[in-house]
CSV table of C-alpha atoms in Angstrom, one decimal:
chain,number,residue,atom,x,y,z
A,1,MET,CA,240.1,-19.2,96.5
A,2,ALA,CA,241.3,-19.3,92.9
A,3,ASP,CA,241.3,-22.6,91.1
A,4,PRO,CA,244.8,-23.3,89.7
A,5,LEU,CA,243.2,-23.4,86.3
A,6,ASP,CA,242.4,-19.7,86.6
A,7,SER,CA,245.3,-18.4,88.5
A,8,ASP,CA,247.9,-19.7,86.0
A,9,ILE,CA,249.3,-17.2,83.6
A,10,ARG,CA,250.4,-18.3,80.2
A,11,PRO,CA,253.5,-17.0,78.5
A,12,GLY,CA,253.0,-13.5,77.2
A,13,GLU,CA,249.8,-12.9,79.2
A,14,ILE,CA,249.7,-9.5,80.8
A,15,THR,CA,248.2,-8.4,84.1
A,16,THR,CA,247.3,-5.0,85.4
A,17,ALA,CA,246.9,-3.4,88.9
A,18,LEU,CA,243.2,-3.3,89.6
A,19,PRO,CA,241.5,-0.1,90.9
A,20,GLN,CA,242.0,0.3,94.6
A,21,ALA,CA,238.3,0.3,95.5
A,22,HIS,CA,235.1,-1.1,94.2
A,23,ASP,CA,232.5,1.3,92.8
A,24,ALA,CA,229.4,-0.8,93.7
A,25,GLY,CA,228.4,-3.9,95.4
A,26,VAL,CA,226.5,-7.0,94.4
A,27,TYR,CA,224.4,-9.4,96.4
A,28,PHE,CA,224.6,-13.1,95.8
A,29,ILE,CA,221.0,-14.1,95.4
A,30,GLY,CA,221.7,-17.8,95.5
A,31,HIS,CA,224.0,-20.5,94.2
A,32,ILE,CA,224.1,-22.8,91.2
A,33,ARG,CA,224.4,-26.6,91.7
A,34,THR,CA,225.9,-28.3,88.7
A,35,PRO,CA,227.5,-31.8,88.1
A,36,TRP,CA,230.9,-30.1,87.6
A,37,THR,CA,232.9,-29.9,90.8
A,38,SER,CA,236.0,-28.2,89.3
A,39,ARG,CA,236.4,-25.9,86.3
A,40,ARG,CA,238.4,-28.5,84.5
A,41,ASP,CA,235.2,-30.7,84.4
A,42,CYS,CA,233.0,-28.0,83.0
A,43,PRO,CA,231.8,-28.2,79.4
A,44,ARG,CA,233.1,-25.6,77.2
A,45,ARG,CA,229.6,-24.2,76.5
A,46,GLY,CA,226.3,-25.1,78.1
A,47,ALA,CA,223.8,-26.9,75.9
A,48,GLU,CA,220.0,-27.0,76.2
A,49,ASP,CA,220.1,-30.8,76.0
A,50,GLY,CA,222.8,-30.9,78.7
A,51,PRO,CA,222.1,-32.0,82.3
A,52,GLU,CA,219.7,-30.4,84.6
A,53,CYS,CA,221.2,-27.8,86.9
A,54,ARG,CA,219.7,-26.2,89.9
A,55,ILE,CA,219.6,-22.5,90.7
A,56,GLU,CA,218.9,-22.4,94.4
A,57,LEU,CA,217.8,-18.9,95.5
A,58,ASP,CA,217.9,-17.6,99.0
A,59,PRO,CA,214.3,-17.9,100.5
A,60,ARG,CA,214.2,-14.1,100.9
A,61,TRP,CA,213.7,-13.9,97.1
A,62,ALA,CA,210.7,-16.2,96.9
A,63,ARG,CA,208.1,-13.6,95.8
A,64,VAL,CA,210.6,-12.1,93.4
A,65,LEU,CA,210.2,-15.2,91.2
A,66,THR,CA,206.4,-14.6,90.8
A,67,GLY,CA,205.5,-15.3,87.2
A,68,ILE,CA,208.8,-16.8,86.2
A,69,GLU,CA,207.1,-20.0,85.0
A,70,ALA,CA,205.7,-18.1,82.0
A,71,HIS,CA,209.2,-17.9,80.5
A,72,PRO,CA,210.6,-21.0,78.8
A,73,ARG,CA,214.0,-19.3,78.5
A,74,ILE,CA,215.7,-17.1,81.1
A,75,GLN,CA,218.9,-15.2,81.3
A,76,VAL,CA,221.1,-16.0,84.3
A,77,LEU,CA,223.9,-13.6,85.4
A,78,TYR,CA,226.4,-15.3,87.7
A,79,TRP,CA,229.6,-14.4,89.4
A,80,MET,CA,232.6,-16.4,88.3
A,81,HIS,CA,234.1,-16.5,91.8
A,82,LEU,CA,237.1,-18.7,91.0
A,83,SER,CA,238.5,-16.4,88.3
A,84,ARG,CA,241.3,-13.9,88.7
A,85,ARG,CA,240.3,-10.4,87.7
A,86,ASP,CA,243.6,-8.8,86.6
A,87,LEU,CA,244.4,-10.2,83.1
A,88,VAL,CA,244.6,-7.6,80.4
A,89,LEU,CA,245.8,-9.8,77.5
A,90,GLN,CA,245.1,-13.5,77.3
A,91,ALA,CA,246.3,-16.3,75.1
A,92,PRO,CA,243.1,-18.3,74.4
A,93,GLY,CA,243.5,-21.9,73.3
A,94,HIS,CA,247.1,-21.9,74.3
A,95,GLY,CA,247.9,-20.1,71.0
A,96,SER,CA,250.5,-17.4,70.7
A,97,THR,CA,248.0,-14.6,69.7
A,98,LEU,CA,247.3,-12.3,72.6
A,99,ILE,CA,243.7,-11.0,72.8
A,100,GLY,CA,242.3,-8.4,75.1
A,101,THR,CA,240.0,-9.6,77.8
A,102,PHE,CA,237.0,-7.5,76.5
A,103,ALA,CA,237.4,-9.3,73.1
A,104,LEU,CA,236.9,-12.7,74.8
A,105,ARG,CA,234.2,-14.4,76.8
A,106,SER,CA,236.7,-15.9,79.1
A,107,PRO,CA,235.7,-16.0,82.8
A,108,VAL,CA,238.9,-14.1,83.7
A,109,ARG,CA,237.9,-10.4,83.5
A,110,PRO,CA,237.8,-7.3,85.8
A,111,ASN,CA,234.1,-8.0,86.7
A,112,PRO,CA,233.7,-11.7,86.4
A,113,ILE,CA,230.0,-11.7,85.5
A,114,ALA,CA,228.8,-14.4,83.1
A,115,SER,CA,225.6,-14.2,81.1
A,116,SER,CA,223.9,-17.4,80.0
A,117,VAL,CA,220.5,-18.0,78.4
A,118,VAL,CA,219.1,-21.3,79.6
A,119,ARG,CA,215.9,-23.4,79.3
A,120,LEU,CA,213.7,-23.2,82.4
A,121,GLU,CA,212.5,-26.8,83.0
A,122,ARG,CA,210.5,-26.2,86.2
A,123,VAL,CA,210.3,-24.3,89.5
A,124,GLU,CA,210.5,-26.0,92.9
A,125,GLY,CA,209.9,-23.5,95.6
A,126,THR,CA,212.8,-21.0,95.3
A,127,THR,CA,214.8,-23.4,93.1
A,128,LEU,CA,214.9,-23.1,89.3
A,129,ILE,CA,215.7,-26.3,87.4
A,130,VAL,CA,217.4,-25.4,84.1
A,131,ARG,CA,219.4,-26.8,81.2
A,132,GLY,CA,222.2,-25.0,79.4
A,133,LEU,CA,224.6,-23.9,82.1
A,134,ASP,CA,228.3,-24.7,82.1
A,135,CYS,CA,229.6,-23.3,85.3
A,136,VAL,CA,231.2,-25.0,88.3
A,137,ASP,CA,229.1,-26.3,91.2
A,138,GLY,CA,228.6,-23.6,93.9
A,139,THR,CA,228.8,-20.6,91.6
A,140,PRO,CA,227.0,-17.6,93.0
A,141,VAL,CA,224.1,-16.1,91.1
A,142,VAL,CA,223.5,-12.3,90.8
A,143,ASP,CA,220.4,-12.0,88.6
A,144,ILE,CA,217.6,-13.8,86.8
A,145,LYS,CA,215.6,-12.2,84.0
A,146,PRO,CA,213.3,-13.4,81.2
A,147,GLU,CA,215.2,-13.8,78.0
A,148,ARG,CA,213.0,-11.2,76.4
A,149,THR,CA,210.8,-8.3,77.5
A,150,VAL,CA,207.2,-9.3,77.3
A,151,HIS,CA,205.2,-6.7,79.1
A,152,ALA,CA,204.2,-3.7,77.1
A,153,ALA,CA,205.7,-1.1,79.3
A,154,GLU,CA,208.0,-2.5,82.0
A,155,THR,CA,208.6,0.1,84.7
B,1,MET,CA,220.7,9.7,93.6
B,2,ALA,CA,217.5,7.9,92.5
B,3,ASP,CA,215.5,9.4,89.7
B,4,PRO,CA,211.9,10.1,90.8
B,5,LEU,CA,210.8,7.8,88.0
B,6,ASP,CA,212.6,4.9,89.7
B,7,SER,CA,211.9,5.7,93.3
B,8,ASP,CA,208.2,5.9,93.0
B,9,ILE,CA,206.3,2.9,94.1
B,10,ARG,CA,203.0,2.1,92.4
B,11,PRO,CA,199.9,0.8,94.3
B,12,GLY,CA,200.4,-2.8,95.3
B,13,GLU,CA,204.1,-2.9,94.7
B,14,ILE,CA,206.1,-4.6,97.5
B,15,THR,CA,209.6,-3.9,98.7
B,16,THR,CA,211.9,-6.0,100.9
B,17,ALA,CA,214.8,-5.3,103.2
B,18,LEU,CA,218.0,-5.9,101.3
B,19,PRO,CA,220.8,-8.0,102.8
B,20,GLN,CA,222.9,-6.0,105.2
B,21,ALA,CA,226.2,-6.4,103.2
B,22,HIS,CA,227.3,-6.9,99.7
B,23,ASP,CA,229.0,-10.2,98.7
B,24,ALA,CA,231.3,-8.9,96.0
B,25,GLY,CA,232.3,-5.6,94.4
B,26,VAL,CA,232.3,-4.3,90.9
B,27,TYR,CA,234.5,-1.8,89.2
B,28,PHE,CA,233.0,0.7,86.8
B,29,ILE,CA,235.2,0.3,83.8
B,30,GLY,CA,233.8,3.4,82.1
B,31,HIS,CA,230.6,5.3,81.3
B,32,ILE,CA,228.1,5.4,78.5
B,33,ARG,CA,227.2,8.6,76.7
B,34,THR,CA,223.8,8.6,75.2
B,35,PRO,CA,221.4,11.3,73.9
B,36,TRP,CA,219.0,10.7,76.8
B,37,THR,CA,219.6,12.8,79.8
B,38,SER,CA,216.8,11.4,82.0
B,39,ARG,CA,215.2,8.0,82.2
B,40,ARG,CA,211.9,9.4,80.9
B,41,ASP,CA,213.6,10.2,77.6
B,42,CYS,CA,215.1,6.8,77.1
B,43,PRO,CA,213.6,4.6,74.4
B,44,ARG,CA,211.9,1.5,75.6
B,45,ARG,CA,214.3,-0.7,73.9
B,46,GLY,CA,217.5,0.0,72.0
B,47,ALA,CA,217.5,-0.4,68.2
B,48,GLU,CA,220.4,-1.1,66.0
B,49,ASP,CA,219.3,1.7,63.7
B,50,GLY,CA,219.1,4.0,66.7
B,51,PRO,CA,221.5,6.8,67.4
B,52,GLU,CA,225.2,6.3,68.0
B,53,CYS,CA,226.2,6.0,71.7
B,54,ARG,CA,229.7,6.2,73.1
B,55,ILE,CA,231.1,3.7,75.6
B,56,GLU,CA,234.0,5.7,77.1
B,57,LEU,CA,236.3,3.3,79.0
B,58,ASP,CA,238.9,4.4,81.5
B,59,PRO,CA,242.3,4.6,79.8
B,60,ARG,CA,243.6,1.9,82.2
B,61,TRP,CA,241.6,-0.6,80.0
B,62,ALA,CA,243.1,0.3,76.7
B,63,ARG,CA,244.9,-3.0,76.0
B,64,VAL,CA,241.9,-4.9,77.3
B,65,LEU,CA,240.1,-3.9,74.1
B,66,THR,CA,242.8,-5.5,71.9
B,67,GLY,CA,240.9,-7.4,69.1
B,68,ILE,CA,237.5,-6.0,69.8
B,69,GLU,CA,237.2,-4.6,66.3
B,70,ALA,CA,236.8,-8.2,65.0
B,71,HIS,CA,233.3,-8.3,66.5
B,72,PRO,CA,230.4,-6.6,64.8
B,73,ARG,CA,228.2,-7.2,67.8
B,74,ILE,CA,229.2,-7.0,71.4
B,75,GLN,CA,227.4,-7.6,74.7
B,76,VAL,CA,227.5,-4.7,77.1
B,77,LEU,CA,226.8,-5.2,80.8
B,78,TYR,CA,226.1,-1.9,82.6
B,79,TRP,CA,225.0,-0.8,86.0
B,80,MET,CA,221.6,0.9,86.3
B,81,HIS,CA,222.8,3.3,88.9
B,82,LEU,CA,219.5,5.3,89.2
B,83,SER,CA,217.3,2.3,90.1
B,84,ARG,CA,216.2,1.3,93.5
B,85,ARG,CA,217.1,-2.2,94.4
B,86,ASP,CA,214.4,-3.3,96.8
B,87,LEU,CA,211.3,-4.0,94.8
B,88,VAL,CA,210.0,-7.6,95.1
B,89,LEU,CA,206.7,-7.3,93.1
B,90,GLN,CA,206.2,-4.7,90.4
B,91,ALA,CA,203.2,-3.5,88.4
B,92,PRO,CA,204.6,-3.2,84.9
B,93,GLY,CA,202.7,-1.0,82.4
B,94,HIS,CA,200.7,0.5,85.3
B,95,GLY,CA,198.5,-2.6,85.2
B,96,SER,CA,197.1,-4.2,88.2
B,97,THR,CA,198.9,-7.5,87.8
B,98,LEU,CA,201.9,-7.9,90.1
B,99,ILE,CA,204.9,-9.6,88.7
B,100,GLY,CA,208.1,-10.6,90.5
B,101,THR,CA,211.2,-8.7,89.7
B,102,PHE,CA,213.1,-11.8,88.4
B,103,ALA,CA,210.2,-12.3,85.9
B,104,LEU,CA,210.8,-8.8,84.4
B,105,ARG,CA,213.6,-7.1,82.7
B,106,SER,CA,212.9,-3.9,84.6
B,107,PRO,CA,215.9,-1.8,85.7
B,108,VAL,CA,214.6,-2.0,89.3
B,109,ARG,CA,216.2,-5.2,90.7
B,110,PRO,CA,218.5,-6.4,93.6
B,111,ASN,CA,221.6,-6.2,91.4
B,112,PRO,CA,220.8,-3.6,88.7
B,113,ILE,CA,222.9,-5.1,86.0
B,114,ALA,CA,221.6,-4.7,82.4
B,115,SER,CA,222.7,-6.8,79.4
B,116,SER,CA,222.4,-5.4,75.9
B,117,VAL,CA,223.7,-6.7,72.6
B,118,VAL,CA,224.7,-3.8,70.4
B,119,ARG,CA,226.3,-3.1,67.0
B,120,LEU,CA,229.9,-2.0,67.2
B,121,GLU,CA,230.3,0.8,64.7
B,122,ARG,CA,233.9,1.7,65.4
B,123,VAL,CA,236.6,2.1,68.0
B,124,GLU,CA,238.3,5.5,68.8
B,125,GLY,CA,241.0,5.0,71.3
B,126,THR,CA,239.3,3.6,74.4
B,127,THR,CA,235.9,4.7,73.2
B,128,LEU,CA,233.5,2.2,71.5
B,129,ILE,CA,230.9,3.8,69.3
B,130,VAL,CA,227.8,1.5,69.2
B,131,ARG,CA,224.1,1.5,68.2
B,132,GLY,CA,221.4,-0.3,70.1
B,133,LEU,CA,221.6,1.1,73.7
B,134,ASP,CA,218.7,2.6,75.5
B,135,CYS,CA,220.2,3.7,78.8
B,136,VAL,CA,220.5,7.2,80.3
B,137,ASP,CA,223.5,9.3,79.7
B,138,GLY,CA,226.3,8.7,82.3
B,139,THR,CA,225.4,5.1,83.0
B,140,PRO,CA,228.4,3.1,84.3
B,141,VAL,CA,229.7,0.1,82.4
B,142,VAL,CA,230.9,-3.1,84.1
B,143,ASP,CA,231.8,-5.4,81.2
B,144,ILE,CA,232.2,-5.7,77.4
B,145,LYS,CA,232.3,-9.1,75.7
B,146,PRO,CA,231.9,-10.4,72.1
B,147,GLU,CA,228.3,-11.5,71.5
B,148,ARG,CA,229.6,-15.0,70.8
B,149,THR,CA,232.5,-17.1,71.6
B,150,VAL,CA,234.8,-17.3,68.6
B,151,HIS,CA,238.1,-18.8,69.8
B,152,ALA,CA,238.3,-22.5,69.9
B,153,ALA,CA,239.3,-22.8,73.5
B,154,GLU,CA,238.9,-19.6,75.5
B,155,THR,CA,240.9,-19.8,78.7
């Protein structure tokens, strides 16, 4: 269900017909718990001194986290499930200038995948406690990676 | 089709049964042309003084690029289509230590989405010419964003 904040179109904004079929599928590996229950409450940008948020992964991924504690900062890819996907030109900041979706970090985009680098505070089972997120409570997660490559020859 | 490089499993590596259904779908917005025709040829990490690569977007997204030229560095999310998705524990660098997929930046992961920040050299129609990628020729793209938020109140 789209939040009204996301589904509104501002004057001049342009939509497009999306492709008829998806090209690939993603699994939601878990969900993010934050203090913000609607998009209107979310901070504009996550801060590393912001509140703790919880990335609760499905227990099936328990072993997939092995070694994550070694990384003080991790990259989180999540799916902005409340955002419409069909906006071509947007009017950020309620200004009159129209800017293309790919020239913005707006959540409204054809593939609503967000990327945030956050501080990993601790791991509790299959839950990661982090600081630095800014998304709405209940947002699905699609990937967790260390911020940087560490191993000499990964894969 | 999986590249043999990706589909091999090393001693000790552990797979899992993936969920039975996807939770969301992605659109491939275009494809990346690079000098590397197999994963074995790809550099380990893209460099901003590396060769020019071309991100060729489908013409349907032409207006979605409006304003992208203002950004010297952009973030590219792409789909590592040759990678298997079911590895839980991996042995990077052919070592004996097993590390969880989410503690690695390996292309082999449940949702094979890569994130790279690259230098935008120029735009030619719906093609972005960039330096700093390291993926195989033909890799599908799923998102383009500025490296940083610039506008005072995006969305």
